[in-house]
């Protein structure tokens, strides 16, 4: 165990210890009387002394000391009762500490670092052993330190914390890493040097485990263009998993606007826990491996052996139990797994207590025997409970029947394993619009045709029938290496739809949702949405050369499936490439089955592929590039820029090679995809590049490389396909004539892909996906930012760096509105189909916070009203949200506008729609963004709005309406508020008083000229008195602040003080001309603003502003 460092002086000490290992900084010692060489007088004396001491005084027989060269002082840092225990500590020091110490210049720094690291490890061990829930006191202390050091909003939820080292250049700083819902934070204080780091999860570009010469193993974080390295974790893998989960949670919540309503542990960002994150990760991994519906969660895990009848041995693995499924996966390299839906289970029997075994009987006269289950009784009860099976006395008769059936099945397995009966697959009774696969309708098999291709097809079917007889058929079939071998050789046409449903997990989705598809079809057909318009446009582009889609039968089925899915999942709606995939699915599966296969592809097997930004496909292309560098080094040496392969391979991933291969060859690829997932597509992509290696290396440009690949795909054939020439076709979208290159059989190509690149594991692919997802999303975000800045820069005078800073502030303010709630208006009404200018918007509350940090004046009172009017003025489409362009244009006027433009802005603030009595809130969003797939989008309205913006001309001051009494009074008060704290504050107040007095006199003179008999003097004097009531009187003690109305005071009260029978107003030209006569006012409005200082102030105060709300 690690010890709190204590000083030990060894010089001239009695030698009770023997040094076994040592280096410049550490010494491993064994106490005399233990281990080898325990004899001798000294060893006997020491051994006797230790034997006589009680347990509290005994000394551990092994220890590790820390020393520095030329020092007589040693520090005890670890001890152990066995050689194995102390050796683990020694190996950890050598692996994590030794190379680090070489970067220090002084012995004192080395000792301080080692002491701090060991204390951190002790605290870490204490936290891990106790756990957050079991030791709330320790966690509360850590929470207090977290709140004290980082000054984040109190709502921020601390998830966990770890002791580690943070590297500043080549020098490590020992401290604490705090992981909270929205931030990664680190704090260190050593030798008077404080290190504090706060990074938002949504700012991270890369998060990965890495190692180099100095760092044996560390966590690398790339954020805001800076690299950060954290090392020396006691449990690095656990730490990395939590960091990965938090980063992914932030990305999905903030960028994809997911609300996690179906995941209670993640639905509230204020209640996120380490245990909830770990459980979510475990559930996702469980569902992905067994291809289960998203509603399934891993409930219990048992280690056991499963009797495999076809192999005559027990295979070691784990039983994974969810609410509706019993799953088993081997761990001995046999690649055997089986999925048993609880609806298929008919009984559970415990035949032998001595072997801790139980047998699960399923429909179709099948039984699975699990042995060496530690808590087999609990497992048996759990299965019974989920299946509704009871073992109570009143059901003893049925129990006896089940017991007898199970026992006979067990005997049958053991005595006649080769005669295992075929399992009958579950047949769904729900009605479908079309009950036959299109291939069956348009190309029925001729049973009497015995040509070589049909004979080979029959041989394939026979091979699968033998497989079914040995491994079972249907949902409870064993999947093994032999299953994959059969898949690689190609699935028979007659079995393709059934096996696609089985391997994708779609068979379970359909079985648990009877009648769902028919209901969707009834609800969706006849609707008019953007998705349905796009579907209608692409219907006749889907495998147009196939006879099935040259008739109304195929087109109608395709329309129903795509429309139903768009209605089911409006977040995706419809995306191009979905029509091509669905067309192929309909060829081999019934219509309802094709729908559930599409669900499995879009929502489970290819996540995030079919949306506006096709993030999933881009992530897999990044993984593909990484695999090219790993496996095709010859190609990477010739082509350093691999972005070419990303662009050319996009269609490979989106359509599973259907768009580039002939349909009879592409379906073999789809076979592998449904069994191995995206791993099969990556392998095949590598095999294609490897096959064309010489041509790609010798190519002179990208166009030539594309030509090489296209010719290759044109020559990929399927020599075993039984389809006639009327059904076989060239690759979609490619009408080039067949080249003279050698033909390549698809089975050989797939076999080569598995032989050369099949060693990659699905877990590794998933890890690479997670590692690249952050970078892909941030790259897309950066592209969006550049597009926004390019548009906005044409309308404002900010420099490029200033616009960049403003965008970062605006985007962060948008995220702040989503950090601690799932009910933010900008989140609830987010529409990913909108243009990039509208992707990030602020509601009134967030606008007020950011605008208060950036506006150039120091408002002394009335801030809320001022921000409210500004928000209404900028919200041109009155949707309750402000976008970045509108925000920047307003700041540009206040920072760099002319005196006239600044006054015009203030003038318009006091006129409708900005100046009204009603208030605004974040909930008062007028426009509701249409959901993709359901809401009808008025494209003409969008085009008209775009045209109006292009043709919009500069507003003339003559176009501005006149300002009335109440508006003018509030306008004057706003001017007074702007001058608070200004060096010329008093002069500015008096200047405004003179301007208002002059304007009123001008109005009075004008009225007298028009109506000489009108008694206006008293009215004007009354209005002037109201205005002067806001001014600081030279002889009075009242200040401008005390005489102003509060922001909550209705403006109508001021207006009601003016006699209403006399109406007067001012034009903007009159106000402008009067203000120009006051040099002090001109200087105030023309004074340059220190923009970099305002931006720096906002950066440093943005989070604090949220904290002080």
Coordinates of N, CA, C and O in Angstrom, one line a residue, residues 193-263:
X193 N 3.3 27.9 -6.7 CA 2.8 28.1 -8.1 C 1.4 27.5 -8.2 O 1.2 26.3 -7.9
X194 N 0.5 28.3 -8.6 CA -0.9 27.9 -8.8 C -1.2 27.6 -10.3 O -0.8 28.4 -11.1
X195 N -1.8 26.5 -10.6 CA -2.2 26.2 -11.9 C -3.7 25.9 -11.9 O -4.2 25.1 -11.1
X196 N -4.4 26.6 -12.8 CA -5.9 26.5 -12.8 C -6.3 26.4 -14.3 O -5.9 27.2 -15.1
X197 N -7.1 25.4 -14.6 CA -7.5 25.1 -16.0 C -9.0 24.8 -16.0 O -9.4 23.9 -15.2
X198 N -9.7 25.4 -16.9 CA -11.2 25.1 -17.1 C -11.4 25.0 -18.6 O -11.2 26.0 -19.3
X199 N -11.9 23.9 -19.0 CA -12.2 23.7 -20.4 C -13.6 23.1 -20.6 O -14.0 22.2 -19.9
X200 N -14.4 23.8 -21.4 CA -15.8 23.3 -21.7 C -15.7 22.0 -22.5 O -14.9 21.9 -23.5
X201 N -16.5 21.0 -22.3 CA -16.5 19.8 -23.0 C -16.8 20.1 -24.5 O -16.3 19.4 -25.4
X202 N -17.7 21.1 -24.8 CA -18.0 21.4 -26.2 C -16.9 22.1 -26.9 O -17.0 22.4 -28.1
X203 N -15.8 22.4 -26.2 CA -14.7 23.1 -26.9 C -13.6 22.1 -27.3 O -12.6 22.4 -27.9
X204 N -13.7 20.8 -26.9 CA -12.7 19.8 -27.1 C -12.7 19.3 -28.5 O -13.8 18.9 -29.0
X205 N -11.6 19.2 -29.2 CA -11.4 18.7 -30.5 C -11.0 17.3 -30.5 O -11.4 16.5 -31.3
X206 N -10.1 16.9 -29.6 CA -9.6 15.6 -29.5 C -9.5 15.1 -28.1 O -9.1 15.9 -27.2
X207 N -9.8 13.9 -27.8 CA -9.7 13.3 -26.5 C -9.2 11.8 -26.7 O -10.0 11.0 -27.3
X208 N -8.0 11.5 -26.3 CA -7.4 10.2 -26.6 C -6.4 9.8 -25.6 O -5.8 10.7 -25.0
X209 N -6.2 8.5 -25.5 CA -5.1 8.0 -24.7 C -3.8 8.0 -25.6 O -3.9 7.6 -26.7
X210 N -2.7 8.4 -25.0 CA -1.5 8.5 -25.8 C -0.3 8.2 -24.9 O -0.4 8.1 -23.7
X211 N 0.9 8.0 -25.6 CA 2.1 7.8 -24.8 C 3.3 8.3 -25.6 O 3.2 8.4 -26.9
X212 N 4.4 8.7 -25.0 CA 5.5 9.2 -25.7 C 6.8 8.9 -24.8 O 6.7 8.1 -23.9
X213 N 7.9 9.5 -25.2 CA 9.2 9.2 -24.5 C 9.1 9.5 -23.0 O 9.5 8.7 -22.2
X214 N 8.5 10.6 -22.7 CA 8.5 11.0 -21.3 C 7.3 10.4 -20.6 O 7.4 9.9 -19.4
X215 N 6.1 10.4 -21.2 CA 4.9 9.9 -20.6 C 4.6 8.5 -21.0 O 4.5 8.2 -22.2
X216 N 4.6 7.6 -20.0 CA 4.3 6.2 -20.4 C 2.9 6.1 -20.9 O 2.7 5.4 -21.9
X217 N 1.9 6.7 -20.3 CA 0.5 6.6 -20.7 C -0.2 7.8 -20.1 O -0.1 8.1 -18.9
X218 N -0.9 8.6 -21.0 CA -1.5 9.8 -20.6 C -2.8 10.0 -21.4 O -3.1 9.3 -22.3
X219 N -3.5 11.0 -21.0 CA -4.7 11.4 -21.7 C -4.5 12.8 -22.3 O -4.1 13.7 -21.7
X220 N -4.7 12.8 -23.6 CA -4.4 14.0 -24.4 C -5.7 14.7 -24.7 O -6.7 14.1 -25.2
X221 N -5.8 16.0 -24.4 CA -7.0 16.8 -24.7 C -6.5 18.0 -25.6 O -5.7 18.8 -25.2
X222 N -7.2 18.1 -26.7 CA -6.9 19.3 -27.6 C -8.2 20.2 -27.6 O -9.3 19.7 -27.9
X223 N -8.0 21.4 -27.1 CA -9.1 22.3 -27.0 C -8.6 23.7 -27.3 O -7.5 24.2 -26.8
X224 N -9.4 24.5 -28.1 CA -9.0 25.9 -28.5 C -7.6 26.0 -29.0 O -6.9 27.0 -28.8
X225 N -7.2 25.0 -29.8 CA -5.9 25.0 -30.4 C -4.7 24.7 -29.5 O -3.5 24.8 -29.9
X226 N -5.0 24.3 -28.2 CA -3.9 24.0 -27.3 C -4.0 22.5 -26.9 O -5.1 22.0 -26.7
X227 N -2.8 21.9 -26.7 CA -2.7 20.6 -26.3 C -2.5 20.5 -24.8 O -1.7 21.3 -24.2
X228 N -3.3 19.6 -24.1 CA -3.2 19.4 -22.7 C -2.9 17.9 -22.4 O -3.6 17.1 -23.0
X229 N -2.0 17.6 -21.5 CA -1.7 16.2 -21.2 C -1.9 16.0 -19.7 O -1.3 16.8 -18.9
X230 N -2.6 14.9 -19.4 CA -2.8 14.5 -18.0 C -2.3 13.1 -17.8 O -2.6 12.2 -18.7
X231 N -1.5 12.8 -16.8 CA -0.9 11.5 -16.6 C -0.9 11.1 -15.2 O -1.3 11.9 -14.3
X232 N -0.3 9.9 -14.9 CA -0.1 9.4 -13.6 C -1.4 9.2 -12.9 O -1.6 9.5 -11.7
X233 N -2.4 8.6 -13.6 CA -3.7 8.3 -12.9 C -3.5 6.9 -12.3 O -2.8 6.0 -12.8
X234 N -4.2 6.7 -11.2 CA -4.2 5.4 -10.5 C -5.1 4.5 -11.4 O -4.8 3.3 -11.5
X235 N -6.2 5.0 -12.0 CA -7.1 4.2 -12.8 C -7.3 5.0 -14.1 O -8.3 5.6 -14.3
X236 N -6.4 4.9 -15.0 CA -6.4 5.7 -16.2 C -7.6 5.3 -17.1 O -8.3 6.2 -17.6
X237 N -7.8 4.1 -17.3 CA -8.9 3.6 -18.2 C -10.3 4.1 -17.7 O -11.1 4.5 -18.4
X238 N -10.5 4.0 -16.4 CA -11.7 4.5 -15.8 C -11.9 6.0 -16.0 O -13.0 6.4 -16.4
X239 N -10.8 6.7 -15.8 CA -10.9 8.2 -15.9 C -11.2 8.5 -17.4 O -12.1 9.4 -17.6
X240 N -10.5 7.8 -18.3 CA -10.8 8.1 -19.7 C -12.2 7.8 -20.1 O -12.8 8.6 -20.9
X241 N -12.7 6.7 -19.6 CA -14.1 6.3 -20.0 C -15.1 7.4 -19.5 O -16.0 7.8 -20.3
X242 N -14.9 7.9 -18.3 CA -15.8 9.0 -17.8 C -15.7 10.3 -18.6 O -16.7 10.9 -19.0
X243 N -14.4 10.6 -19.0 CA -14.2 11.8 -19.8 C -14.8 11.6 -21.2 O -15.5 12.6 -21.7
X244 N -14.7 10.5 -21.7 CA -15.3 10.2 -23.0 C -16.8 10.3 -23.0 O -17.4 10.8 -23.9
X245 N -17.4 9.8 -21.9 CA -18.8 9.8 -21.8 C -19.3 11.2 -21.6 O -20.3 11.6 -22.2
X246 N -18.6 12.0 -20.8 CA -19.1 13.4 -20.6 C -18.9 14.2 -21.9 O -19.8 15.1 -22.2
X247 N -17.9 14.0 -22.6 CA -17.7 14.8 -23.9 C -18.8 14.4 -24.9 O -19.3 15.2 -25.5
X248 N -19.1 13.1 -25.0 CA -20.1 12.6 -25.9 C -21.5 13.1 -25.5 O -22.3 13.6 -26.3
X249 N -21.7 13.2 -24.1 CA -23.0 13.7 -23.6 C -23.2 15.2 -24.0 O -24.2 15.6 -24.4
X250 N -22.1 15.9 -23.8 CA -22.1 17.3 -24.1 C -22.4 17.6 -25.6 O -23.2 18.4 -26.0
X251 N -21.7 16.8 -26.5 CA -21.9 17.0 -27.9 C -23.3 16.6 -28.3 O -23.9 17.4 -29.1
X252 N -23.8 15.6 -27.8 CA -25.2 15.2 -28.2 C -26.2 16.2 -27.7 O -27.2 16.5 -28.4
X253 N -26.0 16.7 -26.5 CA -27.0 17.6 -25.9 C -26.9 19.0 -26.5 O -27.9 19.7 -26.7
X254 N -25.7 19.5 -26.8 CA -25.5 20.9 -27.2 C -25.5 21.0 -28.7 O -26.1 22.0 -29.2
X255 N -24.9 20.1 -29.4 CA -24.8 20.2 -30.9 C -26.0 19.5 -31.6 O -26.6 20.1 -32.5
X256 N -26.3 18.3 -31.1 CA -27.5 17.6 -31.7 C -28.8 17.9 -31.0 O -29.8 17.4 -31.5
X257 N -28.8 18.6 -29.9 CA -30.0 19.0 -29.2 C -30.8 17.8 -28.8 O -32.0 17.8 -28.8
X258 N -30.1 16.7 -28.3 CA -30.9 15.6 -27.8 C -31.3 15.9 -26.3 O -30.6 16.6 -25.6
X259 N -32.4 15.4 -25.9 CA -33.0 15.6 -24.6 C -32.9 14.4 -23.7 O -33.2 14.5 -22.5
X260 N -32.5 13.3 -24.2 CA -32.3 12.0 -23.4 C -33.6 11.7 -22.6 O -33.5 11.2 -21.5
X261 N -34.8 11.9 -23.2 CA -36.0 11.6 -22.5 C -36.1 10.1 -22.1 O -36.7 9.7 -21.2
X262 N -35.5 9.2 -23.0 CA -35.6 7.8 -22.8 C -34.5 7.3 -21.9 O -34.4 6.1 -21.6
X263 N -33.6 8.2 -21.4 CA -32.5 7.8 -20.5 C -32.6 8.6 -19.2 O -32.1 9.7 -19.1

